[in-house]
Coordinates of C-alpha atoms and ligand atoms in Angstrom, one line a residue:
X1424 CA 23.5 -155.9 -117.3
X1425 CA 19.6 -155.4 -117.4
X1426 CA 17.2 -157.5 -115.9
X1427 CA 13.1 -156.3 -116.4
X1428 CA 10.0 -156.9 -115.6
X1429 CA 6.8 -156.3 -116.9
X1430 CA 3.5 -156.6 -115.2
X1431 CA 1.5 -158.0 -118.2
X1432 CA -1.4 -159.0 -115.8
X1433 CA -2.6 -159.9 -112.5
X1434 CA -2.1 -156.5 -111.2
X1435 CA -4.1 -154.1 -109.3
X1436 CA -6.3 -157.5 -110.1
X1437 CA -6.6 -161.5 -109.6
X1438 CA -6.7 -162.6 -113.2
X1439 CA -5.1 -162.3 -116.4
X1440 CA -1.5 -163.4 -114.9
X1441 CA 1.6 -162.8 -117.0
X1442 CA 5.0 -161.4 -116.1
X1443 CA 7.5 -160.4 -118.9
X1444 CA 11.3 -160.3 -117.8
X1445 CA 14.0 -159.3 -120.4
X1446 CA 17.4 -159.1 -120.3
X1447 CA 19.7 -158.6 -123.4
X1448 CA 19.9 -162.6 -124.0
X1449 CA 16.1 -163.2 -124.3
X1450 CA 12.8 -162.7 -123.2
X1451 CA 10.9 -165.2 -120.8
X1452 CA 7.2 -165.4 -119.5
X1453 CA 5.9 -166.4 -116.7
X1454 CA 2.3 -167.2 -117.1
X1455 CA 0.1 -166.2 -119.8
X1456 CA -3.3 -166.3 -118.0
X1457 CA -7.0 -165.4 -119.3
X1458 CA -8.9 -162.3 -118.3
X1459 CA -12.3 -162.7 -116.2
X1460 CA -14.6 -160.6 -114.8
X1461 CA -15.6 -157.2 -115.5
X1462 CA -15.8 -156.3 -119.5
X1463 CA -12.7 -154.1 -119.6
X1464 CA -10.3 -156.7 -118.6
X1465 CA -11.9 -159.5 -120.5
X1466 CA -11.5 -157.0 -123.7
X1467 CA -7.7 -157.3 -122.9
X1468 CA -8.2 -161.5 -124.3
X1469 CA -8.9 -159.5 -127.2
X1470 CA -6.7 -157.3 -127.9
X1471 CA -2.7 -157.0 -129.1
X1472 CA -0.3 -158.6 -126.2
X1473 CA 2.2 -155.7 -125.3
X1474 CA 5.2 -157.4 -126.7
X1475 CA 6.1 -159.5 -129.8
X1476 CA 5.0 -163.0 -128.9
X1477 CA 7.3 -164.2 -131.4
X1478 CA 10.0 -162.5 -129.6
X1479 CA 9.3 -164.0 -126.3
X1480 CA 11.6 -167.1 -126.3
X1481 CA 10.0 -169.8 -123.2
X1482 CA 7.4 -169.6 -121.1
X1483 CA 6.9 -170.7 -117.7
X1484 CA 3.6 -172.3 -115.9
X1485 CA 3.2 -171.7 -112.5
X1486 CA 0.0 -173.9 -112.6
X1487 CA -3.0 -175.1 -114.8
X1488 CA -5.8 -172.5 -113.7
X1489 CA -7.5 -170.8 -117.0
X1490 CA -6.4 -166.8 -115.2
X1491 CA -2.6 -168.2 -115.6
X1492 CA -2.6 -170.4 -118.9
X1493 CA -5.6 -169.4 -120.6
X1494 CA -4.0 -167.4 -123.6
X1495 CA -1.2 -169.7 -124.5
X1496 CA -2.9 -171.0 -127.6
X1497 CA -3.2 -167.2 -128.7
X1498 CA 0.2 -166.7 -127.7
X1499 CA 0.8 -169.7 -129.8
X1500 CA -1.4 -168.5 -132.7
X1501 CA 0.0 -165.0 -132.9
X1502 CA 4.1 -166.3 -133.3
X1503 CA 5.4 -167.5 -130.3
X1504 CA 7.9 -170.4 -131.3
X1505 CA 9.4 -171.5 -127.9
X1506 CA 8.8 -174.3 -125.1
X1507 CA 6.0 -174.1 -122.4
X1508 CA 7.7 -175.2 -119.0
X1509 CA 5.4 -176.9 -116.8
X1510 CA 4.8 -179.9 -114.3
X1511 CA 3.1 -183.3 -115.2
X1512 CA 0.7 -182.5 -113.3
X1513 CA -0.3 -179.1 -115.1
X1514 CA 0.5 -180.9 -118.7
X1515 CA -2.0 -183.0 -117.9
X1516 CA -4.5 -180.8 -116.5
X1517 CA -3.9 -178.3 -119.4
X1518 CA -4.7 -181.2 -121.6
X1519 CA -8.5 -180.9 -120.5
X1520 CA -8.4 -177.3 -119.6
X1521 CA -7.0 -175.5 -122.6
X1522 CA -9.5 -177.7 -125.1
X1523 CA -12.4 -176.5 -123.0
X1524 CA -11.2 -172.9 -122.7
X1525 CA -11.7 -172.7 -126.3
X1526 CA -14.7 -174.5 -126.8
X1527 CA -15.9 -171.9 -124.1
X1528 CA -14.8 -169.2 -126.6
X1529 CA -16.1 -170.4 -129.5
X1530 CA -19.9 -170.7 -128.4
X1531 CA -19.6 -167.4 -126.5
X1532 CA -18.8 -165.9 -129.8
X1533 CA -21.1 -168.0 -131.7
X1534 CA -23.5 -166.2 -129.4
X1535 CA -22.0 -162.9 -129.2
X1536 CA -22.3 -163.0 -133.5
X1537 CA -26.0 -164.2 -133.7
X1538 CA -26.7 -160.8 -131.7
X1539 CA -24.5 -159.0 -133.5
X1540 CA -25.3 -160.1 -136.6
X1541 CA -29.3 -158.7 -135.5
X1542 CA -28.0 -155.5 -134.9
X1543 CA -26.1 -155.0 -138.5
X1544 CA -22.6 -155.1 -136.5
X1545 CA -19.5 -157.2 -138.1
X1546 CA -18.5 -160.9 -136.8
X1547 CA -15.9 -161.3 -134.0
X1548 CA -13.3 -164.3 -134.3
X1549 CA -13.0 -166.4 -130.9
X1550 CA -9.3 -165.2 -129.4
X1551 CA -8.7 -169.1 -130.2
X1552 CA -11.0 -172.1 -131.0
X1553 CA -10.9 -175.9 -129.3
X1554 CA -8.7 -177.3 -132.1
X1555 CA -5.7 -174.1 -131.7
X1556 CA -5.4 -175.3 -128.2
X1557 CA -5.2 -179.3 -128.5
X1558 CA -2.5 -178.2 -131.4
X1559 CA -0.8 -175.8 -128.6
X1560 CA 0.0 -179.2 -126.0
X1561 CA 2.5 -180.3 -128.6
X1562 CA 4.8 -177.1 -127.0
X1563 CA 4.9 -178.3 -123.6
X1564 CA 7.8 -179.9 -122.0
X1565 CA 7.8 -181.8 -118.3
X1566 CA 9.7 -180.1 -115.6
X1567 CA 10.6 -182.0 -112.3
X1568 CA 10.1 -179.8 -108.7
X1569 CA 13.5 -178.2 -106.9
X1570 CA 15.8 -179.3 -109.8
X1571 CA 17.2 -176.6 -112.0
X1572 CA 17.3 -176.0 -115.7
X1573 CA 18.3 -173.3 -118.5
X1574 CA 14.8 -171.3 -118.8
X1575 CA 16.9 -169.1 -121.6
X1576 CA 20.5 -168.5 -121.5
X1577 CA 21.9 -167.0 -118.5
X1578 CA 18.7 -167.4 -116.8
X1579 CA 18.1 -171.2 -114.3
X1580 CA 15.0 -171.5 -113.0
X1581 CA 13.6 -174.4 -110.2
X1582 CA 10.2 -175.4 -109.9
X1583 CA 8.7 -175.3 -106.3
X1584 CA 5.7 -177.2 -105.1
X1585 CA 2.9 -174.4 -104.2
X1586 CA 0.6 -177.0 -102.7
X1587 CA -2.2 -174.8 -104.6
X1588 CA -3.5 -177.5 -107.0
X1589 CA -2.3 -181.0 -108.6
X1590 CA 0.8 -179.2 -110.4
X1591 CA 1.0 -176.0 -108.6
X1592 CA 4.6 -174.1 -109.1
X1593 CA 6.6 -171.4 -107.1
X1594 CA 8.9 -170.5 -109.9
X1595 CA 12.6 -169.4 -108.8
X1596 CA 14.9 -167.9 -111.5
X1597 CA 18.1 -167.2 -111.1
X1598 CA 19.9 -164.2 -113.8
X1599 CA 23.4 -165.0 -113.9
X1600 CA 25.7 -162.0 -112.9
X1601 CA 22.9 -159.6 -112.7
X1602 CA 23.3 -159.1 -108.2
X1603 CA 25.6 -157.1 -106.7
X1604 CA 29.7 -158.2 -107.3
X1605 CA 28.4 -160.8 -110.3
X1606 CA 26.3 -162.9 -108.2
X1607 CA 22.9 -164.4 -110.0
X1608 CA 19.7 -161.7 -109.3
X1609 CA 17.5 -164.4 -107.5
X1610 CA 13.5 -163.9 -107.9
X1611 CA 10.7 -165.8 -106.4
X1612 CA 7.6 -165.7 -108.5
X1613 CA 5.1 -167.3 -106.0
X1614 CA 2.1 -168.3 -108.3
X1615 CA -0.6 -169.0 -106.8
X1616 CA 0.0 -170.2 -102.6
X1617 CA -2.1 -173.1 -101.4
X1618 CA -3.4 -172.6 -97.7
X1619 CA -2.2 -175.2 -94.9
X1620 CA -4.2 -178.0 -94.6
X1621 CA -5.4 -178.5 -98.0
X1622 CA -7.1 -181.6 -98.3
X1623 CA -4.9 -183.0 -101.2
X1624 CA -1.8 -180.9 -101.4
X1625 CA 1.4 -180.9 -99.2
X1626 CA 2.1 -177.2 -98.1
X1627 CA 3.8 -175.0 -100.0
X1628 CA 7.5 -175.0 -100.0
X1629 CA 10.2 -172.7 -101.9
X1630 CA 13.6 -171.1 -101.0
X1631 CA 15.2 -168.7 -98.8
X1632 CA 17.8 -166.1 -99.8
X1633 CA 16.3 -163.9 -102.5
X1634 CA 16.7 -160.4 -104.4
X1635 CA 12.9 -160.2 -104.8
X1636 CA 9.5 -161.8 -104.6
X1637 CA 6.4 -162.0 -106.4
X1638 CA 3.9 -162.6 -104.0
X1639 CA -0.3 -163.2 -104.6
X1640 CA -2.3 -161.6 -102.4
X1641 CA -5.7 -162.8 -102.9
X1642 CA -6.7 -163.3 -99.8
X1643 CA -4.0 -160.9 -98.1
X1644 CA -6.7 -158.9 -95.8
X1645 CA -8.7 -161.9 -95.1
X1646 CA -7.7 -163.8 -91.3
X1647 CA -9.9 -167.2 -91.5
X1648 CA -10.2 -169.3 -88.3
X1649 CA -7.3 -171.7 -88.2
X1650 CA -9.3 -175.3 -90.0
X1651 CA -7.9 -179.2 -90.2
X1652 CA -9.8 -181.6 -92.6
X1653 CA -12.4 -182.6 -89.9
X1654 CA -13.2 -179.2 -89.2
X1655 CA -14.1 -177.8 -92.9
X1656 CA -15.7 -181.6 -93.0
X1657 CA -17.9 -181.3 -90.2
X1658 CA -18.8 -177.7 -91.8
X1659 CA -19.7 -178.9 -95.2
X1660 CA -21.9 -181.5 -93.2
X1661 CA -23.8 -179.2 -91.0
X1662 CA -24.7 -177.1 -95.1
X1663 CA -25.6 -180.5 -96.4
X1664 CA -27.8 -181.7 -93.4
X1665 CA -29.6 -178.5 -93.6
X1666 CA -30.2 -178.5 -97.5
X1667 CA -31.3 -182.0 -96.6
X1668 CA -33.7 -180.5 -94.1
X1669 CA -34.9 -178.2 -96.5
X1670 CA -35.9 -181.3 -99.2
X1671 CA -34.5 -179.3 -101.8
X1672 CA -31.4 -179.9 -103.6
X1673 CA -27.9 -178.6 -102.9
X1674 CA -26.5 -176.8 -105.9
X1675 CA -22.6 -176.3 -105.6
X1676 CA -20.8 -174.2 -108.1
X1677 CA -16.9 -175.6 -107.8
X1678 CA -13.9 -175.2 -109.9
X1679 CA -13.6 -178.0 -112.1
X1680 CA -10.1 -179.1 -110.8
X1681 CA -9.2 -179.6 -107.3
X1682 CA -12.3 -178.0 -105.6
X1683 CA -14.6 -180.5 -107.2
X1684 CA -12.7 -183.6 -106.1
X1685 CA -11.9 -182.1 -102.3
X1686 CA -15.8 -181.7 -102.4
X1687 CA -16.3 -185.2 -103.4
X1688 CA -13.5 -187.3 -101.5
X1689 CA -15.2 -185.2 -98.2
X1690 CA -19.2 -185.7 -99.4
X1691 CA -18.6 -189.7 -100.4
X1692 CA -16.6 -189.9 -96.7
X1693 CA -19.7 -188.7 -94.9
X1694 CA -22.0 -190.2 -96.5
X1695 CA -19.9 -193.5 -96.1
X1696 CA -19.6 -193.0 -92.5
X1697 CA -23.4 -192.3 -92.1
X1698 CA -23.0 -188.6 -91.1
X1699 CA -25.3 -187.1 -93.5
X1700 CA -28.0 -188.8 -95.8
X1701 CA -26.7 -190.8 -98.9
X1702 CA -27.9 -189.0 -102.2
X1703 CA -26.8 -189.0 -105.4
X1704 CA -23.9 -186.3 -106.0
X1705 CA -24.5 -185.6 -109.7
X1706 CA -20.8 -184.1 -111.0
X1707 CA -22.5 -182.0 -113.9
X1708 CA -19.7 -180.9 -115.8
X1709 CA -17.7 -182.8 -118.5
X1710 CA -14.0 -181.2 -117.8
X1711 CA -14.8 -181.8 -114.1
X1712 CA -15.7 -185.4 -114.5
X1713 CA -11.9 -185.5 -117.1
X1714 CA -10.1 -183.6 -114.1
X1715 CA -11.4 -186.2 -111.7
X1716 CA -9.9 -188.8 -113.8
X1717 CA -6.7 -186.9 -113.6
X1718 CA -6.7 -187.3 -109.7
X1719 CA -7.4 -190.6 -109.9
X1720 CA -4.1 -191.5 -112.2
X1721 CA -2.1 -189.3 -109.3
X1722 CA -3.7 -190.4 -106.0
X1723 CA -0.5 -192.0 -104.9
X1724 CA 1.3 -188.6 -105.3
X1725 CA -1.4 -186.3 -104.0
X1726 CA -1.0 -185.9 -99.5
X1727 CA -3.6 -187.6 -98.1
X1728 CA -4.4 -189.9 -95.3
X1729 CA -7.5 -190.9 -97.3
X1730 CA -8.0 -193.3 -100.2
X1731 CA -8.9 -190.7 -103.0
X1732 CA -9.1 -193.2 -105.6
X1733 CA -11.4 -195.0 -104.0
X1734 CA -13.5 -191.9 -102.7
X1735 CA -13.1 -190.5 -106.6
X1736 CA -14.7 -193.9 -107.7
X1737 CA -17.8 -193.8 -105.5
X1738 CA -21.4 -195.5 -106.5
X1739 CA -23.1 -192.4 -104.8
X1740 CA -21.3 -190.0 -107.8
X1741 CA -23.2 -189.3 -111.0
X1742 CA -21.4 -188.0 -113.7
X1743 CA -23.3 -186.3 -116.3
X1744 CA -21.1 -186.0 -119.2
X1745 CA -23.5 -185.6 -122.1
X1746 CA -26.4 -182.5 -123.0
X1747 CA -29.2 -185.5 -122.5
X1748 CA -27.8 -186.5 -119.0
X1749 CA -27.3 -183.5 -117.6
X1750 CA -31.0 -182.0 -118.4
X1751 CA -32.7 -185.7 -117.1
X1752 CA -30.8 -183.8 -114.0
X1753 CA -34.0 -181.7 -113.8
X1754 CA -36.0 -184.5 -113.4
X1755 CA -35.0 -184.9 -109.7
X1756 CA -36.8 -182.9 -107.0
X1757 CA -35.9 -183.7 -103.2
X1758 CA -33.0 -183.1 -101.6
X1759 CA -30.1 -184.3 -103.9
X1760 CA -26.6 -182.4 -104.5
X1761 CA -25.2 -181.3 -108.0
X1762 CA -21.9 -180.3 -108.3
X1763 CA -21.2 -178.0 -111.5
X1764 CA -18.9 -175.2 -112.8
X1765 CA -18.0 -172.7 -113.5
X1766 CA -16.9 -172.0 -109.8
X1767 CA -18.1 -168.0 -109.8
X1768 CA -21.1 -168.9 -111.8
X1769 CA -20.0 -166.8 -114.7
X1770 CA -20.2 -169.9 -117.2
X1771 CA -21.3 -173.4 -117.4
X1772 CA -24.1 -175.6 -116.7
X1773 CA -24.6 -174.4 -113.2
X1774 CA -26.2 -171.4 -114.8
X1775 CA -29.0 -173.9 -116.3
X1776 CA -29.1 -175.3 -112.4
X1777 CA -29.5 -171.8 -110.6
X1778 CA -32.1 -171.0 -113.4
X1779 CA -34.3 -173.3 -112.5
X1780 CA -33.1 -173.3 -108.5
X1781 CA -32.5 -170.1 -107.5
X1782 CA -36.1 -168.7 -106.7
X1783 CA -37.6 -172.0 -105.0
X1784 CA -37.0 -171.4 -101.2
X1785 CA -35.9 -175.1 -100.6
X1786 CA -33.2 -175.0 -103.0
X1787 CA -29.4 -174.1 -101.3
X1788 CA -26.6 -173.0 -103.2
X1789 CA -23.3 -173.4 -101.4
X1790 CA -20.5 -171.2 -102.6
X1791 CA -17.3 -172.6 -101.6
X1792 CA -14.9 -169.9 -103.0
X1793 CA -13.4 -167.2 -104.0
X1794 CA -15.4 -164.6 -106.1
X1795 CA -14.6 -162.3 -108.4
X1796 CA -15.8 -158.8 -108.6
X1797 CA -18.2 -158.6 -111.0
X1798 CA -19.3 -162.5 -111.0
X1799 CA -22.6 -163.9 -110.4
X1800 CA -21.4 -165.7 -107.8
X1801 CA -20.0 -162.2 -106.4
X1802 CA -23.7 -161.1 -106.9
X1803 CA -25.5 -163.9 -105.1
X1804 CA -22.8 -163.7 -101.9
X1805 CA -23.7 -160.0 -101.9
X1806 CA -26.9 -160.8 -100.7
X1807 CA -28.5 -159.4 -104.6
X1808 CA -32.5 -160.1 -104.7
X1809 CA -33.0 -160.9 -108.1
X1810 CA -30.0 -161.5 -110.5
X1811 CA -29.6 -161.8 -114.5
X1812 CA -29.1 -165.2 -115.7
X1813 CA -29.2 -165.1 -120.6
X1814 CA -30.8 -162.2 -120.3
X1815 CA -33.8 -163.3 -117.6
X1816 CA -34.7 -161.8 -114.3
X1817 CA -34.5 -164.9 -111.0
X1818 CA -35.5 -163.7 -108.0
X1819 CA -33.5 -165.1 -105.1
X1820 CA -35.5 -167.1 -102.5
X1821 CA -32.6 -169.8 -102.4
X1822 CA -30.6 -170.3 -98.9
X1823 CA -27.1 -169.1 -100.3
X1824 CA -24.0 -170.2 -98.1
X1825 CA -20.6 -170.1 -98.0
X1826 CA -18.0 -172.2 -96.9
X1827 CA -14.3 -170.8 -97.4
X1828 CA -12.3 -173.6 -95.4
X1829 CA -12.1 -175.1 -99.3
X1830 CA -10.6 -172.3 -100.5
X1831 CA -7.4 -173.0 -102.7
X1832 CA -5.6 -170.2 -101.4
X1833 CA -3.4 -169.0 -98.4
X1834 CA -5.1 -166.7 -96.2
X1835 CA -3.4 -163.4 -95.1
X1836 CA -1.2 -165.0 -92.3
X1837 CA -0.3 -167.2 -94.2
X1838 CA 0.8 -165.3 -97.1
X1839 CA 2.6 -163.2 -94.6
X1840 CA 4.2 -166.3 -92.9
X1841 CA 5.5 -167.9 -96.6
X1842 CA 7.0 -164.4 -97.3
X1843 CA 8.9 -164.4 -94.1
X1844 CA 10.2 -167.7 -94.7
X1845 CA 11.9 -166.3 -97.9
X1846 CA 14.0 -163.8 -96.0
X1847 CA 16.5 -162.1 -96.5
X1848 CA 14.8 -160.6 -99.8
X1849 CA 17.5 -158.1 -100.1
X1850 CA 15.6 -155.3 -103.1
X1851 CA 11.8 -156.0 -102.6
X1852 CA 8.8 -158.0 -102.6
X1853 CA 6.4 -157.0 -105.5
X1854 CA 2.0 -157.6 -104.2
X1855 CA 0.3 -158.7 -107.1
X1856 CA -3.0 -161.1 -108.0
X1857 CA -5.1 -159.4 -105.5
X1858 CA -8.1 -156.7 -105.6
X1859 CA -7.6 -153.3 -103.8
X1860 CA -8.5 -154.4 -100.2
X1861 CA -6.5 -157.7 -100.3
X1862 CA -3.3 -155.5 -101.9
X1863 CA -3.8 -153.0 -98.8
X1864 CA -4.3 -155.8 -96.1
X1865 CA -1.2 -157.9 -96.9
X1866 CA 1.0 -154.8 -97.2
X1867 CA -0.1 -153.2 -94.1
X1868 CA 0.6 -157.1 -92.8
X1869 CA 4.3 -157.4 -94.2
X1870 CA 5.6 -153.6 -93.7
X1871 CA 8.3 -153.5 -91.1
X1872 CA 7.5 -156.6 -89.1
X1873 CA 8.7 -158.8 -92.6
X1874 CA 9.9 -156.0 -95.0
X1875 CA 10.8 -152.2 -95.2
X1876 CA 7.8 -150.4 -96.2
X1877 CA 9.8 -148.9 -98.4
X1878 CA 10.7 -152.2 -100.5
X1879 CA 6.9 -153.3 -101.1
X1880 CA 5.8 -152.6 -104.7
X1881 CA 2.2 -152.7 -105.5
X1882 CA 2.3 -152.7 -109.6
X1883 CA -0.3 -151.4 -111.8
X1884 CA -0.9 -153.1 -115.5
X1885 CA 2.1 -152.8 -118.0
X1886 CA 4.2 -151.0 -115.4
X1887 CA 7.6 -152.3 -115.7
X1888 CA 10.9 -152.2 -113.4
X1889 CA 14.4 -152.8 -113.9
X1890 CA 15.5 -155.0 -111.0
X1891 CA 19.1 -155.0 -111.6
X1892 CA 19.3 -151.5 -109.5
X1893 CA 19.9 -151.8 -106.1
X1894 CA 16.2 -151.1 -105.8
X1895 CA 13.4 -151.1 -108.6
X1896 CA 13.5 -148.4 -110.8
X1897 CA 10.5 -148.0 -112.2
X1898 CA 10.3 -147.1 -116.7
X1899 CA 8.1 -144.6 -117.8
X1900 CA 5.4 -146.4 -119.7
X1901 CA 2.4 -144.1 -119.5
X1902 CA 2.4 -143.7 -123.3
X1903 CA 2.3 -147.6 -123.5
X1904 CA -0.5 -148.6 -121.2
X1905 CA -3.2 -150.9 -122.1
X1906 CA -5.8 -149.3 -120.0
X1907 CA -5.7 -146.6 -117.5
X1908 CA -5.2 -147.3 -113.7
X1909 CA -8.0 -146.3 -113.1
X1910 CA -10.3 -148.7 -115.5
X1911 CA -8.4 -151.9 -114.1
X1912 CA -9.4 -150.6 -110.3
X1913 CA -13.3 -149.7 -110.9
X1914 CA -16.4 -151.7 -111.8
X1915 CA -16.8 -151.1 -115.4
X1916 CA -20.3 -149.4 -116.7
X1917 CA -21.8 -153.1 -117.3
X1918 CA -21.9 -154.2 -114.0
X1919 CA -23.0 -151.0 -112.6
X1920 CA -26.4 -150.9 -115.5
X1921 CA -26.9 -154.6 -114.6
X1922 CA -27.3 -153.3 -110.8
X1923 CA -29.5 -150.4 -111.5
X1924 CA -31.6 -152.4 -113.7
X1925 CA -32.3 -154.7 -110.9
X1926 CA -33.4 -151.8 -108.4
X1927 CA -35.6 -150.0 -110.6
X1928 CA -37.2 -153.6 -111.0
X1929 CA -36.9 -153.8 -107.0
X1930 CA -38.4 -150.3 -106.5
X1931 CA -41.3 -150.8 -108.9
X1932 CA -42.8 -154.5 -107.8
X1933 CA -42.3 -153.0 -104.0
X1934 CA -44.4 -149.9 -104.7
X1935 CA -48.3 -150.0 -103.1
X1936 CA -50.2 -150.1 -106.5
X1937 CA -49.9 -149.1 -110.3
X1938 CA -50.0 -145.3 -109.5
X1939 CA -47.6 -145.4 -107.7
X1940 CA -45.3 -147.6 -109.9
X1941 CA -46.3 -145.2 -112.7
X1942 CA -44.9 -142.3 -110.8
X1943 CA -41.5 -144.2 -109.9
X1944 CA -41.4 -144.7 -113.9
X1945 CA -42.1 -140.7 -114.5
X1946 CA -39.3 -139.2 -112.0
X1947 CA -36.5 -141.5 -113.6
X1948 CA -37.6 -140.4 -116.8
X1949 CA -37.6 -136.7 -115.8
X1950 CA -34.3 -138.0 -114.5
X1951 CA -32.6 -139.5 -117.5
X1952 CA -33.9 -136.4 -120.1
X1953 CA -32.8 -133.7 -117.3
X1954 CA -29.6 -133.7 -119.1
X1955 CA -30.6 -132.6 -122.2
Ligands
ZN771 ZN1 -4.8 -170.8 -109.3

């Protein structure tokens, strides 16, 4: 008996999840997440999977977030034949997310081919257009939380609530005869682990008694200050009062789904109760506005003490769906608030909003997550002084905040605590979905005090395991790797010219007078040519 598992994704990093497991009756994925971030790994969207997706016979979705379902529809397009398992809740939010994925794809190439096409280079096809993912919904099929079902044969698998987003899975599978004395090899895949006190979500639940887990670690080094609903309330009301103060507007960039709505049921509450000024909250995102309509139809079913529906239906919320509505957006001066995506700045039309923002000093931009190495959003909580936004220089003279009581995520206790709550785990516990520092803080939280040392796994990409040893063994697969460890760990070449650019533009507008600009310009030439 042989039970497998490949890391396809989500490892060494926090996107791009997808784990392969194989044993001689099938093949079964969980997640098939998107790439984002730094060039290398988005070139991965790209490229071949590494397996045959027609070989792969079900998949199974943790939750609707673009790093975990984002290439189903290229799954779908290059042979895959089988079911996608996955809540309502996800089914529906997939239902707006997918569609929007690839329209995202197709004008990023549209783009991507107009400046290819003026340097002589050949077209690039989208990795999947709108109309491949509305035809990929027809493959889904509704799973109900903690009851079991046939995932492939020999292999059950249960759906656990991870209180993460409106969905959110912890996926258990169970591989029939494959423990010791013909007992089922049980594995946790944890998916993505909501924090306590999340606004709309219960906490996270899922079983005890395993052979392994699959744990994120996103935020495994990070130890935030315990937080209840008034607390991260009364925070966002001390930014908002002070944007207000400043008689600029607030720009928020939020994830479309969940963020956005926790943003707006807390904004519309203290505005209602008189506890910051009334403005108009303009949502300026069409799948945001589609997602919030989503919450809406699942109120009853989301935790709250709070009328969401009500708070969701607001007269202070403006939403912007079309091009025309959104630019009459720039009309307003003043302090007003504009909630738009993408969350890490890296798409949508809170680009257009920090364009014209970013370098007026009364403006504030309040981040209120996580943000990816390699993001602008990573870029303006670094403190950066001037960023790139289509190919233009903004200086900086915005207030940029952060709040991260809103995060979706569990924090590094937490992690450590939902892991301990799964003991015994009898072979290991595997880190994944985390960058260097958070892989390094949860183990060095977990070793001895929850687990041997010995039994944490920190994976690279495409490294697989059999787990049906008494411990993992890891397979060779150096001759089959996608990229080398080393490329997934560093900042590719991109960010790093992006960077310099923006010093040597730093250096030179700091410099007393035109001399001595012109002598800045001479010693990096001298620099560059020394070389040759
Ligand atoms: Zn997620």
């Amino acid at each position: 008996m042989s039970v497998t598992v490949r890391f396809c994704g989500a490892a060494r990093t926090v996107t791009g999840s997808c784990y392969l497991f194989q044993t001689e009756n099938g093949r079964l994925l969980v997640d098939c997440g998107l790439f984002q971030g730094p060039k290398t790994l988005k070139a991965l969207n790209y490229s071949a999977f590494p397996f045959q997706p027609g070989e792969i016979d079900s998949v199974l979705l943790t939750h609707a977030h673009i790093d975990h379902s984002g290439l189903l529809p290229k799954l779908i397009g290059e042979g895959f034949r089988g079911p996608i398992m996955a809540t309502r809740g996800t089914i529906d939010l997939c239902s707006y997310l997918l569609p929007d994925a690839g329209s995202i794809q197709e004008s990023e190439v549209a783009a991507l081919n107009r400046r290819n096409a003026a340097r002589g280079r050949a077209e690039v096809d989208p990795i999947y257009t709108q109309a491949d993912a509305i035809a990929s919904l027809d493959t889904f099929r509704a799973i109900d939380y903690e009851s079991w079902f046939e995932a492939i044969p020999g292999v059950r698998a249960r759906y656990w609530n991870a209180g993460h987003l409106l969905g959110s899975a912890s996926i258990e599978l169970a591989f029939a005869g494959a423990a010791k004395s013909g007992q089922p090899l049980r594995i946790l895949v944890s998916g993505d682990i909501g924090p306590d006190a999340k606004l709309l979500e219960r906490n996270p639940e899922a079983p005890t008694g395993l052979d392994y887990a699959i744990s994120e670690s996103t935020y495994g080094h990070v130890d935030r200050p315990a937080t209840t609903s008034e607390a991260r309330r009364q925070r966002l009301a001390t930014e908002v009062r002070n944007a207000h103060a400043a008689n600029g507007p607030l720009l928020i960039p939020a994830f479309a789904v969940e963020r956005t709505q926790e943003l707006i049921v807390d904004l519309v509450d203290l505005m209602e109760r008189g506890e910051v000024p009334a403005t108009p909250i303009f949502l300026d995102s069409p799948l945001a506005i589609r997602a919030t309509a989503v919450f809406r139809q699942y109120a009853s079913e989301l935790k709250s003490d709070i009328d969401v529906n009500r708070l969701l239906s607001s007269p202070h919320l403006c939403c912007t769906e079309t091009v025309d509505e959104s630019k009459g957006i720039a009309k307003f001066t003043g302090f007003h608030i504009i909630i738009a995506a993408s969350g890490m700045c890296d798409a949508g039309r809170i680009r257009h909003h920090l364009k014209r923002w970013l370098w007026h000093r009364n403006a504030t931009v309040l981040l209120v997550g996580f943000q990816a190495q390699g993001t602008l959003g990573r870029f303006l909580d670094d403190g950066a002084k001037a960023v790139r936004i289509q190919g233009e220089e903004i200086k900086v003279a915005a207030r940029i905040c952060h709040i991260d009581e809103y995060s979706g995520h569990a924090d590094g206790p937490e992690l450590a605590r939902w892991i301990a709550a799964r003991r015994p785990i009898h072979r290991g516990v595997f880190l994944v979905h985390g960058e260097e520092p958070a892989l390094a803080g949860l183990s060095e939280r977990i070793a001895e005090r929850i687990v041997p040392a010995a039994q944490i796994f920190r994976p690279i990409l495409d490294d697989i395991f059999e787990l049906a040893t008494s411990a993992p063994t890891p397979i060779d697969v150096s001759h089959r790797r996608r990229l080398t460890p080393e490329a997934v760990v560093a900042l590719d070449w991109h960010n790093d010219m992006s960077k310099l650019i923006l010093d040597i533009n730093d250096r030179i507008e700091a410099a007393a007078d035109d001399r001595a600009r012109g002598v800045i310009i001479r010693k990096l030439r001298r620099a560059l040519y020394a070389q040759d």
